[in-house]
CSV table of C-alpha atoms in Angstrom, one decimal:
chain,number,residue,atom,x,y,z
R,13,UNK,CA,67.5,-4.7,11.6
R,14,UNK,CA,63.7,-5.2,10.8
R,15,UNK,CA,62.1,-5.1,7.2
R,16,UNK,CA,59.2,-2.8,6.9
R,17,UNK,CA,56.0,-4.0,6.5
R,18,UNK,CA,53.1,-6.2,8.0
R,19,UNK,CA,53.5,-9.6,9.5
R,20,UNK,CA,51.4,-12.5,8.5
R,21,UNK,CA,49.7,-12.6,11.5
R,22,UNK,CA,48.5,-8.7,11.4
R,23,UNK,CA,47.8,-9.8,7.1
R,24,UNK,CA,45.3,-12.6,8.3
R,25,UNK,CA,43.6,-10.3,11.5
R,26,UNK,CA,42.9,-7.9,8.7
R,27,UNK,CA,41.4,-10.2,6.6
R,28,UNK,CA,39.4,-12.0,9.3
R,29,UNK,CA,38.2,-8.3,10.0
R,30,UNK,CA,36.8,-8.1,6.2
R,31,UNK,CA,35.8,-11.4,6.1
R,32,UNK,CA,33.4,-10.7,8.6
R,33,UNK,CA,32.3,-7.1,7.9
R,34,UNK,CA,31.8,-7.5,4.2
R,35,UNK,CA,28.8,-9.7,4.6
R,36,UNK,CA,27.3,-7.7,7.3
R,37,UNK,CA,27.5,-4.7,4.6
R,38,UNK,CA,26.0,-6.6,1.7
R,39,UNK,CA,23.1,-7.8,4.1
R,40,UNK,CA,22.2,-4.3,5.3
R,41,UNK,CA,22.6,-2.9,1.6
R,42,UNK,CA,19.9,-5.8,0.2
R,43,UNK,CA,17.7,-5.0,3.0
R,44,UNK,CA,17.6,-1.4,2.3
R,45,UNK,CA,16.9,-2.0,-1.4
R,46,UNK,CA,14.2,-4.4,-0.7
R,47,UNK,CA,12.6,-1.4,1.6
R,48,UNK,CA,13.0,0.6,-1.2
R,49,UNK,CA,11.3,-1.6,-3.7
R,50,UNK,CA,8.8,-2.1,-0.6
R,51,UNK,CA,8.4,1.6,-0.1
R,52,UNK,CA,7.8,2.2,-4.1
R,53,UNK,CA,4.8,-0.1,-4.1
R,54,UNK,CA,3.0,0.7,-1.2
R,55,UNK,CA,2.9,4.0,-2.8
R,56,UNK,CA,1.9,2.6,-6.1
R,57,UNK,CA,-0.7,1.0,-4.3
R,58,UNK,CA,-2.0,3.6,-2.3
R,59,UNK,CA,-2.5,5.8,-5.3
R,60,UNK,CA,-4.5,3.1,-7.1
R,61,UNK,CA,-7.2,3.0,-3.8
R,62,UNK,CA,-7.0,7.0,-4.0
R,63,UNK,CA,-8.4,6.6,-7.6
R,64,UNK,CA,-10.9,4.1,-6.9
R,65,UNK,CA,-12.0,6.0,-4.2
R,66,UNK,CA,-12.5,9.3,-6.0
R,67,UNK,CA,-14.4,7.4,-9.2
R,68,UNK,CA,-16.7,6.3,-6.2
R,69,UNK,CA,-17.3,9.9,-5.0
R,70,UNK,CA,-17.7,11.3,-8.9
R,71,UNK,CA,-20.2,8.4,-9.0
R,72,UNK,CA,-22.1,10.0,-5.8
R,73,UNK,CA,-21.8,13.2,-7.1
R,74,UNK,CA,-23.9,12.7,-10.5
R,75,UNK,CA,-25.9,10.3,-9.2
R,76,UNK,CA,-26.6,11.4,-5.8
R,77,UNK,CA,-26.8,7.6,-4.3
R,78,UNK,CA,-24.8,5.1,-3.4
R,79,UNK,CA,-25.7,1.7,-3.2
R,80,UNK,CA,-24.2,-1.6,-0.6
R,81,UNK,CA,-21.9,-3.3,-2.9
R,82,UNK,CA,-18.7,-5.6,-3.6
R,83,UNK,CA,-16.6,-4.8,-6.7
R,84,UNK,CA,-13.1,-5.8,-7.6
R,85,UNK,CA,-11.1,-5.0,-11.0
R,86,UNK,CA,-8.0,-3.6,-12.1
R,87,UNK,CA,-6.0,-0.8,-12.5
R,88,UNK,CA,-2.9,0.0,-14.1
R,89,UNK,CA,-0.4,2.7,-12.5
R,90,UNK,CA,3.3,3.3,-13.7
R,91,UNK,CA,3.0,0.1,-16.1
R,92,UNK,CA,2.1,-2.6,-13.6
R,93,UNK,CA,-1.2,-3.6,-12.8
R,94,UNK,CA,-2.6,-3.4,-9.5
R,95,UNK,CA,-5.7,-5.4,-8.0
R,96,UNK,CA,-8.6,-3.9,-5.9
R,97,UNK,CA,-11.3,-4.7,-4.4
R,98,UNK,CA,-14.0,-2.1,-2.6
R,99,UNK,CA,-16.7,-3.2,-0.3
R,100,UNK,CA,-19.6,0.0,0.3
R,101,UNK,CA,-22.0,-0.7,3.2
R,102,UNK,CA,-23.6,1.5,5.9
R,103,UNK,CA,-21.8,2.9,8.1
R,104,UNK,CA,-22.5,1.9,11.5
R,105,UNK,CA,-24.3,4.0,13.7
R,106,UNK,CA,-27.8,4.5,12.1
R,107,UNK,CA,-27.3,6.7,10.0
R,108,UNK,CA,-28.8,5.8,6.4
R,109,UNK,CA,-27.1,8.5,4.9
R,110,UNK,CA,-23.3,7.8,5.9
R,111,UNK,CA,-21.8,4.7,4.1
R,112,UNK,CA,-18.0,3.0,4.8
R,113,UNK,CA,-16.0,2.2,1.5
R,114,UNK,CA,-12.8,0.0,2.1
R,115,UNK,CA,-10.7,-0.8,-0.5
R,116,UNK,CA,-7.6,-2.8,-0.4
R,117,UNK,CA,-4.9,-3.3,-3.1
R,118,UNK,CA,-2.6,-5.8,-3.6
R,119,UNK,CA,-0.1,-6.2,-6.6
R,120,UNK,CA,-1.4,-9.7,-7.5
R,121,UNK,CA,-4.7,-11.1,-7.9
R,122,UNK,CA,-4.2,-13.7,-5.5
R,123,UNK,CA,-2.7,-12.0,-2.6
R,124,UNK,CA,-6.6,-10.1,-1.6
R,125,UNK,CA,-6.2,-12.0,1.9
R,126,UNK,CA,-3.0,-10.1,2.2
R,127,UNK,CA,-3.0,-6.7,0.4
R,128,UNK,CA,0.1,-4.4,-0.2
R,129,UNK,CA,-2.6,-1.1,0.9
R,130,UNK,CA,-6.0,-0.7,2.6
R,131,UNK,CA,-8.3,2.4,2.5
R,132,UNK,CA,-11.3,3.4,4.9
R,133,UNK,CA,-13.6,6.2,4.0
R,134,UNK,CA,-16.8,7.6,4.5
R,135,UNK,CA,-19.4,9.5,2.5
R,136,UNK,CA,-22.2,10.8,2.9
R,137,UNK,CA,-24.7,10.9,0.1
R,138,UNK,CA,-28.3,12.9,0.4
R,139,UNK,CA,-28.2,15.2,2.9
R,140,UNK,CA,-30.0,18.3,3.8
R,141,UNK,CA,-28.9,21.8,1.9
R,142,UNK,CA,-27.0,23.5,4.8
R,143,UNK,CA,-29.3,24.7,7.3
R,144,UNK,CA,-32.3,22.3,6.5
R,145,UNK,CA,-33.8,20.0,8.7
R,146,UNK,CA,-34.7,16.4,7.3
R,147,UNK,CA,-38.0,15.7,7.0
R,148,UNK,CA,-39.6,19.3,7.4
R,149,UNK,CA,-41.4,20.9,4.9
């Protein structure tokens, strides 16, 4: 009569299975806690160019102007410091009134080549009260 239970042979095709399977798992589980981490910054990152970009309109709203520039600095957003830098020229097109701002944002100072977030906007600064014409008195 035959004992119960597995053979060696079934043993080691179950553990070639897992051998093989396991790895796979932990590979897919690092990936998606890199994306994660990924994911988190971007965010962070994208909410440091939506700040710089609204200091820049407060600016334009007390002052009325806006001027062609480069700037860079730093900001610091849920205890880690994040790099910008802006660049403000006209936009193209002719119109003296309509400037692009860009700002890109990186989590290291040397990485402005390669940044984590980029931002593209455009305001306008000086123009007519609704309904006026420019230039007509």
């Amino acid at each position: 009569m035959r004992g119960r239970g597995f053979t060696l042979v079934e043993v080691m095709v179950a553990l070639a299975i897992v051998a093989i399977a396991l790895p796979a798992l932990l590979t897919s589980l690092y990936q998606q806690a890199d994306d994660t981490a990924y994911l988190r910054d971007k965010t962070m990152a994208q909410m440091a160019a939506a700040n710089k970009l609204e200091e820049i309109r407060l600016i334009v709203a007390a002052t009325g102007s806006l001027d062609e520039t480069r700037d860079s600095g730093q900001s610091t957003i849920a205890e880690r410091d994040w790099f910008w830098w802006v660049r403000i020229q006209k936009a193209p097109g002719g119109l003296d009134s309509l400037y692009r701002i860009e700002i890109d944002v990186a989590a290291r100072e040397d990485n402005r080549e390669r940044p984590l977030y980029s931002l593209v906007a455009f305001e306008a600064v000086d123009l007519p009260a609704a309904g006026g014409v420019p230039g007509a008195n």
